[in-house]
C-alpha positions as MATLAB code, in Angstrom:
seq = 'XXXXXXXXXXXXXXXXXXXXXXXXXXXXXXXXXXXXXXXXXXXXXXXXXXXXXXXXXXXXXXXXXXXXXXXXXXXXXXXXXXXXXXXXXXXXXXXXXXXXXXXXXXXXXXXXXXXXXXXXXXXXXXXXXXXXXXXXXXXXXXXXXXXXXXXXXXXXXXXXXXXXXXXXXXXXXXXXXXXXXXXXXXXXXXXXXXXXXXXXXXXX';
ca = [
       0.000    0.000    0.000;
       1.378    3.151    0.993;
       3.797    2.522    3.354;
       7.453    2.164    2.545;
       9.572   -0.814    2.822;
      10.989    0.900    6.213;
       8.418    1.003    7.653;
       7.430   -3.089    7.732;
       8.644   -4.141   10.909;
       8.889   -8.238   12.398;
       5.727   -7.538   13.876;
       3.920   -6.879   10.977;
       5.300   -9.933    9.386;
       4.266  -11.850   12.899;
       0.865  -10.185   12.293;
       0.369  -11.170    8.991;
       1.140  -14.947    9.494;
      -1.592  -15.193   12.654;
      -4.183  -13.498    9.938;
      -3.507  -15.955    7.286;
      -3.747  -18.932    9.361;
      -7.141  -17.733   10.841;
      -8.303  -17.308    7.048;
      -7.555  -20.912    6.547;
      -3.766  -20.697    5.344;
      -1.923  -24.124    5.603;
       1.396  -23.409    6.889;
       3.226  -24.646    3.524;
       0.737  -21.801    2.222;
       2.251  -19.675    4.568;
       5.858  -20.015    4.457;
       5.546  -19.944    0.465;
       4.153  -16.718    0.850;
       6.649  -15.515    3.279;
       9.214  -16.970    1.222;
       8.685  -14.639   -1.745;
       8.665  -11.597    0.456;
      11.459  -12.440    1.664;
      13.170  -13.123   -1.847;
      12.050   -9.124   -3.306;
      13.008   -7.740    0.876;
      16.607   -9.541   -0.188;
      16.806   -8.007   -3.814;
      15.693   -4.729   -2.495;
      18.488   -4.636    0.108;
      20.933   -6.722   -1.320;
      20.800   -5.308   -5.002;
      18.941   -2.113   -5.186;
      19.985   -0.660   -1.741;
      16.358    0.638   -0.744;
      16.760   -0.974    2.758;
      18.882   -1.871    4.599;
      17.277   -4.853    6.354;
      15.005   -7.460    6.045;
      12.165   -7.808    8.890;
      11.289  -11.290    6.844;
      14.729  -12.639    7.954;
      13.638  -11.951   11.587;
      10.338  -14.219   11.942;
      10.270  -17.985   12.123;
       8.956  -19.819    9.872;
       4.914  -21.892   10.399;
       6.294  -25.320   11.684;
       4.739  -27.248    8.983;
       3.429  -31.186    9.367;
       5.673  -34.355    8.500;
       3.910  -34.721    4.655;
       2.957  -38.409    3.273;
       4.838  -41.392    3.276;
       2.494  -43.685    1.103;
       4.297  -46.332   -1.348;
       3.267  -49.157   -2.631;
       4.542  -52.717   -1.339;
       5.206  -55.467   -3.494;
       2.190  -57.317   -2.396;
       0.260  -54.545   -2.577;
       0.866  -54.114   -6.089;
      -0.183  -57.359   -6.984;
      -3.599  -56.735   -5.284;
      -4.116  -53.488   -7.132;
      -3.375  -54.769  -10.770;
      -5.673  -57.421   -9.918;
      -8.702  -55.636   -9.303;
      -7.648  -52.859  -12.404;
      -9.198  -53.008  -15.713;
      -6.562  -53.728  -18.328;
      -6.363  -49.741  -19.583;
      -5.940  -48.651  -16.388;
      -3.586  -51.468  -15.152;
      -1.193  -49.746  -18.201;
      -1.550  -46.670  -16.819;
      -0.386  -47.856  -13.341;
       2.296  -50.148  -14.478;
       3.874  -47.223  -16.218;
       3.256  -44.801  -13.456;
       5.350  -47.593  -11.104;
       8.193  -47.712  -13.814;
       8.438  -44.030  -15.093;
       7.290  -41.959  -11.948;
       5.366  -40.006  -14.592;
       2.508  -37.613  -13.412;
      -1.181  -38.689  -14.341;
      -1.188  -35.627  -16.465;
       1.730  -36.376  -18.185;
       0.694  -40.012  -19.025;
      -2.526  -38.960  -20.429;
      -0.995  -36.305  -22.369;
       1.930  -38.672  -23.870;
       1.541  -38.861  -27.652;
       3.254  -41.943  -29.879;
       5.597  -39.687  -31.211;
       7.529  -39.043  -27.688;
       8.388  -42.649  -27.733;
      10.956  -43.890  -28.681;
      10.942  -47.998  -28.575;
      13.905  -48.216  -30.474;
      16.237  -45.860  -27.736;
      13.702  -46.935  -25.053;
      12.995  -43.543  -23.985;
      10.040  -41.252  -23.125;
      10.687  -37.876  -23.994;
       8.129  -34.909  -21.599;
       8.307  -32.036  -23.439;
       8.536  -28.615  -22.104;
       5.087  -27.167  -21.241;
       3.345  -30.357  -20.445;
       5.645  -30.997  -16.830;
       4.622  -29.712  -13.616;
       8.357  -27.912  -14.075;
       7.703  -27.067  -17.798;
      11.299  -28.255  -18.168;
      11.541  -31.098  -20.492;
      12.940  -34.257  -19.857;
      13.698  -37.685  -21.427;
      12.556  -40.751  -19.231;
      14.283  -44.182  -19.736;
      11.866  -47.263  -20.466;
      12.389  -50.048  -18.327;
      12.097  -53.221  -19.635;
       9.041  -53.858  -17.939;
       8.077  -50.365  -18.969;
       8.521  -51.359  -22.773;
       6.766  -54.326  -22.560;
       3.747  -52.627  -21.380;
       3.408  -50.113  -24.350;
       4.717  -52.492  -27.124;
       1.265  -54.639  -25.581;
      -0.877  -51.597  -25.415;
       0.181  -50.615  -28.973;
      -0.518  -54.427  -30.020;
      -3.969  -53.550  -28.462;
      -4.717  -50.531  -29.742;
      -4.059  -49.935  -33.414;
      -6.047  -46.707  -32.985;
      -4.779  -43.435  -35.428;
      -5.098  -41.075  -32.017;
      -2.064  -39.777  -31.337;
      -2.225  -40.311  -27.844;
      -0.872  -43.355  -26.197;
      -3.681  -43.843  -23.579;
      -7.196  -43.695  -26.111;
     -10.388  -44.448  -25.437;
     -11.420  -46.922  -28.087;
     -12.744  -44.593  -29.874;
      -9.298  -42.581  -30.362;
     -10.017  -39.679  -27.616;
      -7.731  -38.733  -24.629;
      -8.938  -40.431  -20.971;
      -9.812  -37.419  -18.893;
      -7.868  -37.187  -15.478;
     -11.783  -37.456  -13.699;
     -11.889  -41.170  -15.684;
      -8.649  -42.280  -14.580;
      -9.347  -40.760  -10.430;
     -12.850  -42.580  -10.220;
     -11.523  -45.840  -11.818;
      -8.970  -45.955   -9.646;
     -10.946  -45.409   -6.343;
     -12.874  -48.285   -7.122;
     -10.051  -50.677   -8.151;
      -8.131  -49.265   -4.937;
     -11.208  -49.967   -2.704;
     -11.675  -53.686   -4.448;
      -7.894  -54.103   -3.602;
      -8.340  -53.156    0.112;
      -5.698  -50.891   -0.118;
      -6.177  -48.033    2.335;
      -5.018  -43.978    1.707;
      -3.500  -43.918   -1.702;
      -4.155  -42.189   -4.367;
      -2.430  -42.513   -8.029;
       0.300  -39.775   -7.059;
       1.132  -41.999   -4.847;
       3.004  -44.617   -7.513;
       5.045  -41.711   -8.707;
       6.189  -41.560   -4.673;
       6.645  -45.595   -4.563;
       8.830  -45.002   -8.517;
      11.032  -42.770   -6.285;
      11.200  -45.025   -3.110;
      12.064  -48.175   -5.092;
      14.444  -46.067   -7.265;
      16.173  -45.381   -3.764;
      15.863  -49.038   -2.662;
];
């Protein structure tokens, strides 16, 4: 507004974390927020010389809660595949192997893989980072789209098609899931979560 950046003071900062939780603010929200302010504060005293400190470097941070630690167990995996219809068991077998985003597996066309380098190529706009990327194919992972393409000798340029040659919706893929997940007995998880059990087995 119309104050100057002198002016801000820890105590305004203080204030304006107590008025963002009682509007609802997670404390991730929070300290996101905080974080930027503290990034221009910095360029404003660091580069620019308009002050010469930063209250934002003078109030803690929200103490924010230990996030989720869902993966999927071998045995569990088994279960799930079970109870999945056959298009959607592709799209989870491929999740497990790739640690590809739902969005990014729906949006996948034919022409970003390659069978012959064994490599998935996410071009830049359609990651979560819009930095693209290339993906190796496991040999599990290649086996599962050389069989979908044997499946589907559809013209859509998408690798996941409905028969019909249009792109499964992210709604589709959430709902069939849920019930395949419930059928399976598996408890809290969600399809992100085979992108976090990718990375934990990639650790392994």
């Amino acid at each position: 507004g119309a104050r100057v950046l002198l002016d801000i003071a820890p105590s305004d900062v203080a204030a304006y974390k107590t008025a963002r939780r009682q509007a609802g603010a997670s404390a991730g929200t929070v300290n996101r927020e905080l974080g930027l302010a503290r990034h221009a504060y910095n360029l404003a005293k660091r580069e620019w010389e308009w002050t010469s400190r930063n209250p934002f470097e003078m109030v803690r941070s929200e103490i924010e809660p230990k996030g989720r630690d869902r993966w999927l167990r071998d045995e569990e995996e088994v279960l799930l595949l079970a109870t999945c219809p056959r298009w959607l068991g592709d799209l989870v077998e491929l999740a497990l192997e790739t640690g590809m985003r739902l969005g990014e597996l729906l949006g996948l066309e034919r022409k970003n893989v390659d069978l012959v380098r064994k490599v998935i190529y996410v071009e830049a706009g359609t990651a979560k980072n819009a930095l693209p990327r290339s993906i190796p194919l496991s040999a599990r992972a290649e086996a599962t789209v050389r069989e979908l393409y044997g499946r589907n000798s559809t013209a859509s340029r998408s690798v996941f098609a409905t028969r019909k040659g249009r792109m499964i919706t992210e709604g589709t893929v959430n709902r069939a899931f849920r019930r395949s997940r419930q059928r399976a007995g598996l408890a809290d998880f969600r399809f992100h979560d085979l992108r976090h059990t990718f990375a934990t087995r990639l650790c392994q």
